[in-house]
Amino acid sequence: MDEQGMVFDIQRYSVHDGPGIRTTVFLKGCNLRCFWCHNPESYHLGQDLMFYPNKCIGCGKCFTLCPLGLHSLAADGKHLIDRTKCTLCGACAKRCFAGALALSGKQRTVEDVMKTVRADALFYRNSGGGLTVSGGEPLLQPEFTGALLGAARQEGIHTALDTAANVPFARFEQVLPHVNLLLIDLKCMDSARHKEATGVGNALIIENLRRLGQGETPVWVRIPVIPGVNDSEANMAAAAALLQGLPAVQRLELLPYHSLGAGKHENLGRTYSAMELKAPPKERVAELAAVFAGARYEVRC
Ligand code: SF4
Ligand code: SF4
């Protein structure tokens, strides 16, 4: 049977998730809660109701369509949704012709996703690109992730797995035969700070990174530079010390924080906790990259 997975987005012509031009498939489900997250619709393995106020034309159709009467207007005219009682039936989203309501997440088969992936095979060949499976945490759906990566590999398409690595190592063993490149996020070297910022400590992540870094699959490590969380020389020096002993690491990327995901938290009816964060200046990111000077792997920022 064709394996099915819960997918919330497929981005074609992506140039930030591995080498060359790629198609990035984003899977639902994540076991971290980074407060600056730019893909908050990935948190749950199931669907989510998104509301885009800027698209709403105020027709009021959803007020009558919802069988539970969960849409209402506040005294100030604000459109409210009682999400605590929402069954995600989709009735409101289906008939909102303005596109102001949508269910994020859809069960898709490997073959269905592969139709989109193989459409750009020529671009992959010419640019050294391929397929990246991302999330969320793709290893929360290991069967689907493995089957999708395996299908791409069978067709000669380069494969990358983008993971936060907070899963049992057995999940990696399930998919590694189908992976050409691992993209591993490393948020913060201090476990207590990591827990404050993401909801979990980093022990399992570091242990997985150590094991994978001594394996045969090439690894690119990606550190998001988050002001006040990990943007210190001490954090980068600790990361550099760890990576130096890991021969599979080929590249380190420092990815400066950006606020592009802020609106999505609101669309989900959540509060964005990183509202006060500012993108770090380029010069500061370059200073942090300099901590890795002399590394045997490539450093990019
Ligand atoms: S149906 Fe759509 S456009 Fe109409 S009020 Fe509801 S959300 Fe707004
Ligand atoms: S998804 Fe269903 S239950 Fe939820 S608000 Fe829309 S119509 Fe109501």
PDB file of C-alpha atoms and ligand atoms in Angstrom:
ATOM      1  CA  MET A   1       0.000   0.000   0.000  1.00  0.00           C
ATOM      2  CA  ASP A   2       1.202   3.515  -0.831  1.00  0.00           C
ATOM      3  CA  GLU A   3       2.321   5.073   2.475  1.00  0.00           C
ATOM      4  CA  GLN A   4       0.428   8.201   3.559  1.00  0.00           C
ATOM      5  CA  GLY A   5       1.687  11.172   5.533  1.00  0.00           C
ATOM      6  CA  MET A   6       0.329  14.439   6.883  1.00  0.00           C
ATOM      7  CA  VAL A   7       1.845  17.206   4.739  1.00  0.00           C
ATOM      8  CA  PHE A   8       1.261  20.933   5.286  1.00  0.00           C
ATOM      9  CA  ASP A   9       3.243  22.462   2.441  1.00  0.00           C
ATOM     10  CA  ILE A  10       5.365  21.696  -0.594  1.00  0.00           C
ATOM     11  CA  GLN A  11       7.732  24.423  -1.746  1.00  0.00           C
ATOM     12  CA  ARG A  12       9.209  24.166  -5.208  1.00  0.00           C
ATOM     13  CA  TYR A  13      12.382  26.013  -6.307  1.00  0.00           C
ATOM     14  CA  SER A  14      13.701  26.171  -2.748  1.00  0.00           C
ATOM     15  CA  VAL A  15      17.362  27.199  -2.462  1.00  0.00           C
ATOM     16  CA  HIS A  16      17.801  27.206   1.318  1.00  0.00           C
ATOM     17  CA  ASP A  17      17.325  23.565   2.285  1.00  0.00           C
ATOM     18  CA  GLY A  18      20.370  21.822   0.880  1.00  0.00           C
ATOM     19  CA  PRO A  19      22.376  22.116  -2.351  1.00  0.00           C
ATOM     20  CA  GLY A  20      20.967  23.359  -5.660  1.00  0.00           C
ATOM     21  CA  ILE A  21      17.326  23.914  -6.534  1.00  0.00           C
ATOM     22  CA  ARG A  22      15.091  21.698  -4.419  1.00  0.00           C
ATOM     23  CA  THR A  23      11.534  20.759  -3.636  1.00  0.00           C
ATOM     24  CA  THR A  24      10.960  20.923   0.111  1.00  0.00           C
ATOM     25  CA  VAL A  25       8.126  18.850   1.553  1.00  0.00           C
ATOM     26  CA  PHE A  26       6.983  20.024   4.999  1.00  0.00           C
ATOM     27  CA  LEU A  27       5.445  17.428   7.299  1.00  0.00           C
ATOM     28  CA  LYS A  28       3.130  18.065  10.254  1.00  0.00           C
ATOM     29  CA  GLY A  29       4.126  17.235  13.808  1.00  0.00           C
ATOM     30  CA  CYS A  30       6.944  18.587  15.967  1.00  0.00           C
ATOM     31  CA  ASN A  31       8.134  17.736  19.473  1.00  0.00           C
ATOM     32  CA  LEU A  32       9.924  21.054  20.029  1.00  0.00           C
ATOM     33  CA  ARG A  33       8.235  24.393  20.711  1.00  0.00           C
ATOM     34  CA  CYS A  34      10.893  26.960  19.741  1.00  0.00           C
ATOM     35  CA  PHE A  35       9.293  30.264  20.701  1.00  0.00           C
ATOM     36  CA  TRP A  36      10.532  31.932  17.485  1.00  0.00           C
ATOM     37  CA  CYS A  37       9.197  29.113  15.239  1.00  0.00           C
ATOM     38  CA  HIS A  38       8.465  30.178  11.660  1.00  0.00           C
ATOM     39  CA  ASN A  39       6.405  27.052  10.878  1.00  0.00           C
ATOM     40  CA  PRO A  40       3.966  26.916  13.836  1.00  0.00           C
ATOM     41  CA  GLU A  41       1.357  25.131  11.722  1.00  0.00           C
ATOM     42  CA  SER A  42       3.670  22.138  11.972  1.00  0.00           C
ATOM     43  CA  TYR A  43       3.228  21.677  15.740  1.00  0.00           C
ATOM     44  CA  HIS A  44       0.367  19.161  15.664  1.00  0.00           C
ATOM     45  CA  LEU A  45       0.337  15.936  13.706  1.00  0.00           C
ATOM     46  CA  GLY A  46      -3.305  16.626  12.830  1.00  0.00           C
ATOM     47  CA  GLN A  47      -4.906  19.472  10.921  1.00  0.00           C
ATOM     48  CA  ASP A  48      -5.211  23.099  12.079  1.00  0.00           C
ATOM     49  CA  LEU A  49      -7.722  25.786  11.198  1.00  0.00           C
ATOM     50  CA  MET A  50      -6.048  28.914   9.803  1.00  0.00           C
ATOM     51  CA  PHE A  51      -7.836  32.276   9.659  1.00  0.00           C
ATOM     52  CA  TYR A  52      -6.418  35.111   7.499  1.00  0.00           C
ATOM     53  CA  PRO A  53      -8.169  38.333   8.615  1.00  0.00           C
ATOM     54  CA  ASN A  54      -6.725  40.373   5.728  1.00  0.00           C
ATOM     55  CA  LYS A  55      -8.585  38.147   3.237  1.00  0.00           C
ATOM     56  CA  CYS A  56     -11.913  38.176   5.115  1.00  0.00           C
ATOM     57  CA  ILE A  57     -14.602  40.207   3.309  1.00  0.00           C
ATOM     58  CA  GLY A  58     -17.008  39.975   6.247  1.00  0.00           C
ATOM     59  CA  CYS A  59     -19.706  38.076   4.330  1.00  0.00           C
ATOM     60  CA  GLY A  60     -20.674  36.184   7.491  1.00  0.00           C
ATOM     61  CA  LYS A  61     -21.155  32.851   5.711  1.00  0.00           C
ATOM     62  CA  CYS A  62     -18.996  30.979   8.215  1.00  0.00           C
ATOM     63  CA  PHE A  63     -21.266  32.137  11.072  1.00  0.00           C
ATOM     64  CA  THR A  64     -24.079  30.040   9.670  1.00  0.00           C
ATOM     65  CA  LEU A  65     -21.978  27.246   8.175  1.00  0.00           C
ATOM     66  CA  CYS A  66     -20.296  26.168  11.401  1.00  0.00           C
ATOM     67  CA  PRO A  67     -22.558  23.489  12.941  1.00  0.00           C
ATOM     68  CA  LEU A  68     -21.340  24.485  16.397  1.00  0.00           C
ATOM     69  CA  GLY A  69     -21.698  28.225  15.904  1.00  0.00           C
ATOM     70  CA  LEU A  70     -18.051  28.869  16.756  1.00  0.00           C
ATOM     71  CA  HIS A  71     -17.596  32.007  14.628  1.00  0.00           C
ATOM     72  CA  SER A  72     -18.739  35.289  16.181  1.00  0.00           C
ATOM     73  CA  LEU A  73     -18.067  39.008  16.105  1.00  0.00           C
ATOM     74  CA  ALA A  74     -16.628  40.818  19.107  1.00  0.00           C
ATOM     75  CA  ALA A  75     -17.989  44.216  20.132  1.00  0.00           C
ATOM     76  CA  ASP A  76     -15.050  45.852  18.343  1.00  0.00           C
ATOM     77  CA  GLY A  77     -15.897  43.995  15.103  1.00  0.00           C
ATOM     78  CA  LYS A  78     -13.113  41.447  15.461  1.00  0.00           C
ATOM     79  CA  HIS A  79     -13.856  38.007  13.977  1.00  0.00           C
ATOM     80  CA  LEU A  80     -13.593  35.444  16.798  1.00  0.00           C
ATOM     81  CA  ILE A  81     -13.352  31.638  16.539  1.00  0.00           C
ATOM     82  CA  ASP A  82     -13.849  29.447  19.600  1.00  0.00           C
ATOM     83  CA  ARG A  83     -11.058  27.028  18.749  1.00  0.00           C
ATOM     84  CA  THR A  84     -11.445  25.099  22.008  1.00  0.00           C
ATOM     85  CA  LYS A  85     -14.597  23.474  20.608  1.00  0.00           C
ATOM     86  CA  CYS A  86     -13.582  23.249  16.930  1.00  0.00           C
ATOM     87  CA  THR A  87     -13.783  19.707  15.544  1.00  0.00           C
ATOM     88  CA  LEU A  88     -11.825  20.656  12.402  1.00  0.00           C
ATOM     89  CA  CYS A  89     -14.756  19.493  10.286  1.00  0.00           C
ATOM     90  CA  GLY A  90     -13.707  22.033   7.647  1.00  0.00           C
ATOM     91  CA  ALA A  91     -17.251  23.145   6.804  1.00  0.00           C
ATOM     92  CA  CYS A  92     -16.407  26.834   7.223  1.00  0.00           C
ATOM     93  CA  ALA A  93     -13.112  26.627   5.321  1.00  0.00           C
ATOM     94  CA  LYS A  94     -14.652  24.748   2.419  1.00  0.00           C
ATOM     95  CA  ARG A  95     -17.198  27.464   1.679  1.00  0.00           C
ATOM     96  CA  CYS A  96     -15.153  30.574   2.467  1.00  0.00           C
ATOM     97  CA  PHE A  97     -14.665  31.741  -1.085  1.00  0.00           C
ATOM     98  CA  ALA A  98     -12.510  34.657   0.018  1.00  0.00           C
ATOM     99  CA  GLY A  99      -9.881  32.152   1.147  1.00  0.00           C
ATOM    100  CA  ALA A 100      -9.856  33.573   4.681  1.00  0.00           C
ATOM    101  CA  LEU A 101     -10.262  30.143   6.269  1.00  0.00           C
ATOM    102  CA  ALA A 102      -8.284  27.026   5.466  1.00  0.00           C
ATOM    103  CA  LEU A 103      -7.387  23.707   7.025  1.00  0.00           C
ATOM    104  CA  SER A 104      -3.623  23.280   7.178  1.00  0.00           C
ATOM    105  CA  GLY A 105      -2.430  19.699   6.678  1.00  0.00           C
ATOM    106  CA  LYS A 106      -3.562  16.997   4.306  1.00  0.00           C
ATOM    107  CA  GLN A 107      -3.025  13.243   4.171  1.00  0.00           C
ATOM    108  CA  ARG A 108      -1.071  12.586   0.996  1.00  0.00           C
ATOM    109  CA  THR A 109       0.364   9.467  -0.537  1.00  0.00           C
ATOM    110  CA  VAL A 110       4.004   9.079  -1.517  1.00  0.00           C
ATOM    111  CA  GLU A 111       3.001   8.850  -5.179  1.00  0.00           C
ATOM    112  CA  ASP A 112       0.899  12.018  -4.929  1.00  0.00           C
ATOM    113  CA  VAL A 113       3.850  13.963  -3.465  1.00  0.00           C
ATOM    114  CA  MET A 114       6.269  12.382  -5.947  1.00  0.00           C
ATOM    115  CA  LYS A 115       4.223  13.778  -8.851  1.00  0.00           C
ATOM    116  CA  THR A 116       5.166  17.279  -7.673  1.00  0.00           C
ATOM    117  CA  VAL A 117       8.736  16.277  -6.819  1.00  0.00           C
ATOM    118  CA  ARG A 118       9.545  14.682 -10.166  1.00  0.00           C
ATOM    119  CA  ALA A 119       8.083  17.622 -12.109  1.00  0.00           C
ATOM    120  CA  ASP A 120      11.312  19.527 -11.388  1.00  0.00           C
ATOM    121  CA  ALA A 121      13.779  16.715 -12.046  1.00  0.00           C
ATOM    122  CA  LEU A 122      15.440  18.764 -14.777  1.00  0.00           C
ATOM    123  CA  PHE A 123      16.139  21.626 -12.353  1.00  0.00           C
ATOM    124  CA  TYR A 124      17.653  19.188  -9.857  1.00  0.00           C
ATOM    125  CA  ARG A 125      19.926  17.712 -12.505  1.00  0.00           C
ATOM    126  CA  ASN A 126      21.128  21.102 -13.715  1.00  0.00           C
ATOM    127  CA  SER A 127      21.662  22.601 -10.267  1.00  0.00           C
ATOM    128  CA  GLY A 128      22.721  19.628  -8.130  1.00  0.00           C
ATOM    129  CA  GLY A 129      19.446  19.878  -6.220  1.00  0.00           C
ATOM    130  CA  GLY A 130      16.772  17.388  -5.236  1.00  0.00           C
ATOM    131  CA  LEU A 131      14.164  16.637  -2.579  1.00  0.00           C
ATOM    132  CA  THR A 132      14.307  17.841   1.032  1.00  0.00           C
ATOM    133  CA  VAL A 133      11.890  16.449   3.607  1.00  0.00           C
ATOM    134  CA  SER A 134      11.389  18.952   6.417  1.00  0.00           C
ATOM    135  CA  GLY A 135       8.801  19.910   9.026  1.00  0.00           C
ATOM    136  CA  GLY A 136       8.002  20.085  11.816  1.00  0.00           C
ATOM    137  CA  GLU A 137       9.983  16.989  12.603  1.00  0.00           C
ATOM    138  CA  PRO A 138       9.785  14.532   9.699  1.00  0.00           C
ATOM    139  CA  LEU A 139      10.937  11.682  11.922  1.00  0.00           C
ATOM    140  CA  LEU A 140       7.633  11.825  13.800  1.00  0.00           C
ATOM    141  CA  GLN A 141       6.287  10.211  10.600  1.00  0.00           C
ATOM    142  CA  PRO A 142       9.220   7.868   9.925  1.00  0.00           C
ATOM    143  CA  GLU A 143       7.391   5.383   7.685  1.00  0.00           C
ATOM    144  CA  PHE A 144       6.159   8.067   5.316  1.00  0.00           C
ATOM    145  CA  THR A 145       9.458   9.967   5.433  1.00  0.00           C
ATOM    146  CA  GLY A 146      11.431   6.813   4.633  1.00  0.00           C
ATOM    147  CA  ALA A 147       9.061   5.801   1.847  1.00  0.00           C
ATOM    148  CA  LEU A 148       9.150   9.265   0.253  1.00  0.00           C
ATOM    149  CA  LEU A 149      12.936   9.543   0.441  1.00  0.00           C
ATOM    150  CA  GLY A 150      13.247   5.984  -0.888  1.00  0.00           C
ATOM    151  CA  ALA A 151      10.948   6.713  -3.831  1.00  0.00           C
ATOM    152  CA  ALA A 152      13.011   9.767  -4.767  1.00  0.00           C
ATOM    153  CA  ARG A 153      16.286   7.860  -4.474  1.00  0.00           C
ATOM    154  CA  GLN A 154      14.930   5.120  -6.716  1.00  0.00           C
ATOM    155  CA  GLU A 155      14.395   7.745  -9.403  1.00  0.00           C
ATOM    156  CA  GLY A 156      17.928   9.069  -8.992  1.00  0.00           C
ATOM    157  CA  ILE A 157      16.850  12.227  -7.130  1.00  0.00           C
ATOM    158  CA  HIS A 158      19.215  13.553  -4.443  1.00  0.00           C
ATOM    159  CA  THR A 159      17.595  13.448  -0.984  1.00  0.00           C
ATOM    160  CA  ALA A 160      18.043  15.560   2.145  1.00  0.00           C
ATOM    161  CA  LEU A 161      16.407  15.159   5.547  1.00  0.00           C
ATOM    162  CA  ASP A 162      15.963  18.317   7.637  1.00  0.00           C
ATOM    163  CA  THR A 163      15.610  17.329  11.301  1.00  0.00           C
ATOM    164  CA  ALA A 164      15.853  18.752  14.809  1.00  0.00           C
ATOM    165  CA  ALA A 165      17.100  15.287  15.860  1.00  0.00           C
ATOM    166  CA  ASN A 166      15.042  15.068  19.057  1.00  0.00           C
ATOM    167  CA  VAL A 167      13.959  11.475  18.378  1.00  0.00           C
ATOM    168  CA  PRO A 168      15.259   7.996  19.275  1.00  0.00           C
ATOM    169  CA  PHE A 169      18.219   7.002  17.090  1.00  0.00           C
ATOM    170  CA  ALA A 170      16.194   4.054  15.739  1.00  0.00           C
ATOM    171  CA  ARG A 171      14.126   6.578  13.750  1.00  0.00           C
ATOM    172  CA  PHE A 172      17.276   7.627  11.893  1.00  0.00           C
ATOM    173  CA  GLU A 173      18.183   3.996  11.249  1.00  0.00           C
ATOM    174  CA  GLN A 174      14.781   3.565   9.586  1.00  0.00           C
ATOM    175  CA  VAL A 175      15.433   6.262   6.981  1.00  0.00           C
ATOM    176  CA  LEU A 176      19.215   6.631   6.626  1.00  0.00           C
ATOM    177  CA  PRO A 177      19.537   4.166   3.715  1.00  0.00           C
ATOM    178  CA  HIS A 178      17.465   6.635   1.669  1.00  0.00           C
ATOM    179  CA  VAL A 179      19.239   9.863   2.726  1.00  0.00           C
ATOM    180  CA  ASN A 180      22.056  11.564   0.785  1.00  0.00           C
ATOM    181  CA  LEU A 181      22.414  14.504   3.157  1.00  0.00           C
ATOM    182  CA  LEU A 182      21.365  15.265   6.725  1.00  0.00           C
ATOM    183  CA  LEU A 183      20.493  18.837   7.720  1.00  0.00           C
ATOM    184  CA  ILE A 184      20.565  18.927  11.520  1.00  0.00           C
ATOM    185  CA  ASP A 185      19.424  21.889  13.609  1.00  0.00           C
ATOM    186  CA  LEU A 186      21.480  22.726  16.665  1.00  0.00           C
ATOM    187  CA  LYS A 187      19.674  25.372  18.674  1.00  0.00           C
ATOM    188  CA  CYS A 188      21.702  25.838  21.836  1.00  0.00           C
ATOM    189  CA  MET A 189      24.576  24.052  23.563  1.00  0.00           C
ATOM    190  CA  ASP A 190      23.377  24.768  27.097  1.00  0.00           C
ATOM    191  CA  SER A 191      20.655  22.228  27.899  1.00  0.00           C
ATOM    192  CA  ALA A 192      18.802  24.362  30.484  1.00  0.00           C
ATOM    193  CA  ARG A 193      18.726  27.318  28.083  1.00  0.00           C
ATOM    194  CA  HIS A 194      17.673  24.951  25.289  1.00  0.00           C
ATOM    195  CA  LYS A 195      14.773  23.770  27.426  1.00  0.00           C
ATOM    196  CA  GLU A 196      13.650  27.327  28.197  1.00  0.00           C
ATOM    197  CA  ALA A 197      13.705  28.222  24.514  1.00  0.00           C
ATOM    198  CA  THR A 198      12.318  25.048  22.918  1.00  0.00           C
ATOM    199  CA  GLY A 199      10.529  23.126  25.673  1.00  0.00           C
ATOM    200  CA  VAL A 200      13.058  20.254  25.746  1.00  0.00           C
ATOM    201  CA  GLY A 201      16.669  19.756  26.840  1.00  0.00           C
ATOM    202  CA  ASN A 202      19.336  19.014  24.242  1.00  0.00           C
ATOM    203  CA  ALA A 203      20.827  15.717  25.515  1.00  0.00           C
ATOM    204  CA  LEU A 204      19.142  13.471  22.939  1.00  0.00           C
ATOM    205  CA  ILE A 205      19.867  15.922  20.106  1.00  0.00           C
ATOM    206  CA  ILE A 206      23.570  16.123  20.961  1.00  0.00           C
ATOM    207  CA  GLU A 207      23.830  12.353  21.361  1.00  0.00           C
ATOM    208  CA  ASN A 208      22.209  11.827  17.932  1.00  0.00           C
ATOM    209  CA  LEU A 209      24.438  14.477  16.371  1.00  0.00           C
ATOM    210  CA  ARG A 210      27.546  12.783  17.799  1.00  0.00           C
ATOM    211  CA  ARG A 211      26.501   9.420  16.357  1.00  0.00           C
ATOM    212  CA  LEU A 212      25.438  10.785  12.983  1.00  0.00           C
ATOM    213  CA  GLY A 213      28.579  12.935  12.796  1.00  0.00           C
ATOM    214  CA  GLN A 214      30.642   9.764  12.936  1.00  0.00           C
ATOM    215  CA  GLY A 215      28.563   8.001  10.310  1.00  0.00           C
ATOM    216  CA  GLU A 216      28.767   7.843   6.544  1.00  0.00           C
ATOM    217  CA  THR A 217      25.984  10.221   5.559  1.00  0.00           C
ATOM    218  CA  PRO A 218      27.226  13.814   5.088  1.00  0.00           C
ATOM    219  CA  VAL A 219      25.860  16.275   7.650  1.00  0.00           C
ATOM    220  CA  TRP A 220      25.211  20.002   7.427  1.00  0.00           C
ATOM    221  CA  VAL A 221      24.624  21.546  10.838  1.00  0.00           C
ATOM    222  CA  ARG A 222      22.343  24.577  10.970  1.00  0.00           C
ATOM    223  CA  ILE A 223      22.353  26.965  13.927  1.00  0.00           C
ATOM    224  CA  PRO A 224      19.530  29.533  13.972  1.00  0.00           C
ATOM    225  CA  VAL A 225      20.998  32.706  15.500  1.00  0.00           C
ATOM    226  CA  ILE A 226      18.411  33.773  18.060  1.00  0.00           C
ATOM    227  CA  PRO A 227      19.206  36.951  20.029  1.00  0.00           C
ATOM    228  CA  GLY A 228      19.308  36.290  23.753  1.00  0.00           C
ATOM    229  CA  VAL A 229      19.190  32.509  23.295  1.00  0.00           C
ATOM    230  CA  ASN A 230      22.366  31.360  21.552  1.00  0.00           C
ATOM    231  CA  ASP A 231      24.039  34.447  20.068  1.00  0.00           C
ATOM    232  CA  SER A 232      27.112  34.337  22.271  1.00  0.00           C
ATOM    233  CA  GLU A 233      30.723  33.474  21.484  1.00  0.00           C
ATOM    234  CA  ALA A 234      30.610  30.914  24.327  1.00  0.00           C
ATOM    235  CA  ASN A 235      27.715  29.026  22.724  1.00  0.00           C
ATOM    236  CA  MET A 236      29.405  29.019  19.309  1.00  0.00           C
ATOM    237  CA  ALA A 237      32.730  27.913  20.827  1.00  0.00           C
ATOM    238  CA  ALA A 238      30.980  24.958  22.505  1.00  0.00           C
ATOM    239  CA  ALA A 239      29.337  24.055  19.185  1.00  0.00           C
ATOM    240  CA  ALA A 240      32.682  24.333  17.375  1.00  0.00           C
ATOM    241  CA  ALA A 241      34.320  22.008  19.912  1.00  0.00           C
ATOM    242  CA  LEU A 242      31.571  19.425  19.370  1.00  0.00           C
ATOM    243  CA  LEU A 243      31.614  19.608  15.557  1.00  0.00           C
ATOM    244  CA  GLN A 244      35.393  19.442  15.262  1.00  0.00           C
ATOM    245  CA  GLY A 245      35.319  15.810  16.357  1.00  0.00           C
ATOM    246  CA  LEU A 246      32.622  14.809  13.860  1.00  0.00           C
ATOM    247  CA  PRO A 247      34.084  13.838  10.469  1.00  0.00           C
ATOM    248  CA  ALA A 248      30.725  13.597   8.654  1.00  0.00           C
ATOM    249  CA  VAL A 249      30.057  17.316   9.212  1.00  0.00           C
ATOM    250  CA  GLN A 250      30.739  19.048   5.904  1.00  0.00           C
ATOM    251  CA  ARG A 251      29.148  22.408   6.493  1.00  0.00           C
ATOM    252  CA  LEU A 252      27.942  24.714   9.249  1.00  0.00           C
ATOM    253  CA  GLU A 253      25.295  27.324   8.468  1.00  0.00           C
ATOM    254  CA  LEU A 254      24.386  30.195  10.782  1.00  0.00           C
ATOM    255  CA  LEU A 255      20.809  31.214  10.004  1.00  0.00           C
ATOM    256  CA  PRO A 256      19.889  34.635  11.415  1.00  0.00           C
ATOM    257  CA  TYR A 257      16.479  34.891  13.097  1.00  0.00           C
ATOM    258  CA  HIS A 258      13.710  36.447  10.995  1.00  0.00           C
ATOM    259  CA  SER A 259      10.125  37.220  11.920  1.00  0.00           C
ATOM    260  CA  LEU A 260       8.442  35.894   8.757  1.00  0.00           C
ATOM    261  CA  GLY A 261       6.449  33.313  10.715  1.00  0.00           C
ATOM    262  CA  ALA A 262       4.920  35.829  13.140  1.00  0.00           C
ATOM    263  CA  GLY A 263       1.658  36.197  11.218  1.00  0.00           C
ATOM    264  CA  LYS A 264       1.135  32.437  11.105  1.00  0.00           C
ATOM    265  CA  HIS A 265       0.936  32.247  14.912  1.00  0.00           C
ATOM    266  CA  GLU A 266      -1.895  34.788  14.756  1.00  0.00           C
ATOM    267  CA  ASN A 267      -3.593  32.896  11.903  1.00  0.00           C
ATOM    268  CA  LEU A 268      -3.652  29.893  14.242  1.00  0.00           C
ATOM    269  CA  GLY A 269      -5.162  31.949  17.065  1.00  0.00           C
ATOM    270  CA  ARG A 270      -1.945  31.816  19.097  1.00  0.00           C
ATOM    271  CA  THR A 271       0.221  34.527  20.584  1.00  0.00           C
ATOM    272  CA  TYR A 272       3.645  34.993  18.995  1.00  0.00           C
ATOM    273  CA  SER A 273       6.097  34.998  21.889  1.00  0.00           C
ATOM    274  CA  ALA A 274       9.031  36.349  19.860  1.00  0.00           C
ATOM    275  CA  MET A 275       7.370  39.678  19.031  1.00  0.00           C
ATOM    276  CA  GLU A 276      10.181  41.591  20.741  1.00  0.00           C
ATOM    277  CA  LEU A 277      12.990  39.787  18.912  1.00  0.00           C
ATOM    278  CA  LYS A 278      14.951  41.690  16.278  1.00  0.00           C
ATOM    279  CA  ALA A 279      16.977  40.101  13.482  1.00  0.00           C
ATOM    280  CA  PRO A 280      20.663  40.097  14.463  1.00  0.00           C
ATOM    281  CA  PRO A 281      22.823  42.538  12.433  1.00  0.00           C
ATOM    282  CA  LYS A 282      24.887  40.937   9.658  1.00  0.00           C
ATOM    283  CA  GLU A 283      28.093  42.095  11.345  1.00  0.00           C
ATOM    284  CA  ARG A 284      27.156  40.251  14.540  1.00  0.00           C
ATOM    285  CA  VAL A 285      26.436  37.033  12.661  1.00  0.00           C
ATOM    286  CA  ALA A 286      29.816  37.378  10.918  1.00  0.00           C
ATOM    287  CA  GLU A 287      31.514  37.796  14.329  1.00  0.00           C
ATOM    288  CA  LEU A 288      29.834  34.599  15.545  1.00  0.00           C
ATOM    289  CA  ALA A 289      30.864  32.765  12.378  1.00  0.00           C
ATOM    290  CA  ALA A 290      34.451  33.820  13.051  1.00  0.00           C
ATOM    291  CA  VAL A 291      34.397  31.614  16.160  1.00  0.00           C
ATOM    292  CA  PHE A 292      34.494  28.649  13.739  1.00  0.00           C
ATOM    293  CA  ALA A 293      37.584  29.961  11.908  1.00  0.00           C
ATOM    294  CA  GLY A 294      39.976  27.142  11.072  1.00  0.00           C
ATOM    295  CA  ALA A 295      37.252  24.476  11.132  1.00  0.00           C
ATOM    296  CA  ARG A 296      37.770  21.581   8.706  1.00  0.00           C
ATOM    297  CA  TYR A 297      34.202  22.024   7.403  1.00  0.00           C
ATOM    298  CA  GLU A 298      32.785  24.924   5.405  1.00  0.00           C
ATOM    299  CA  VAL A 299      31.213  27.767   7.399  1.00  0.00           C
ATOM    300  CA  ARG A 300      28.411  29.899   5.907  1.00  0.00           C
ATOM    301  CA  CYS A 301      26.337  32.749   7.271  1.00  0.00           C
TER     302      CYS A 301
HETATM  303  S1  SF4 B   1     -16.866  33.063   5.168  1.00  0.00           S
HETATM  304 FE1  SF4 B   1     -14.737  33.782   4.963  1.00  0.00          FE
HETATM  305  S2  SF4 B   1     -14.893  35.858   4.121  1.00  0.00           S
HETATM  306 FE2  SF4 B   1     -16.927  35.327   4.946  1.00  0.00          FE
HETATM  307  S3  SF4 B   1     -16.876  36.138   7.059  1.00  0.00           S
HETATM  308 FE3  SF4 B   1     -16.247  33.995   7.160  1.00  0.00          FE
HETATM  309  S4  SF4 B   1     -14.014  34.114   7.068  1.00  0.00           S
HETATM  310 FE4  SF4 B   1     -14.763  36.094   6.358  1.00  0.00          FE
HETATM  311  S1  SF4 B   2     -13.750  23.715  11.184  1.00  0.00           S
HETATM  312 FE1  SF4 B   2     -15.893  23.054  11.590  1.00  0.00          FE
HETATM  313  S2  SF4 B   2     -16.135  23.173  13.820  1.00  0.00           S
HETATM  314 FE2  SF4 B   2     -14.277  24.310  13.298  1.00  0.00          FE
HETATM  315  S3  SF4 B   2     -14.933  26.437  13.129  1.00  0.00           S
HETATM  316 FE3  SF4 B   2     -15.019  25.562  11.039  1.00  0.00          FE
HETATM  317  S4  SF4 B   2     -17.079  24.756  10.792  1.00  0.00           S
HETATM  318 FE4  SF4 B   2     -16.780  25.149  12.986  1.00  0.00          FE
END
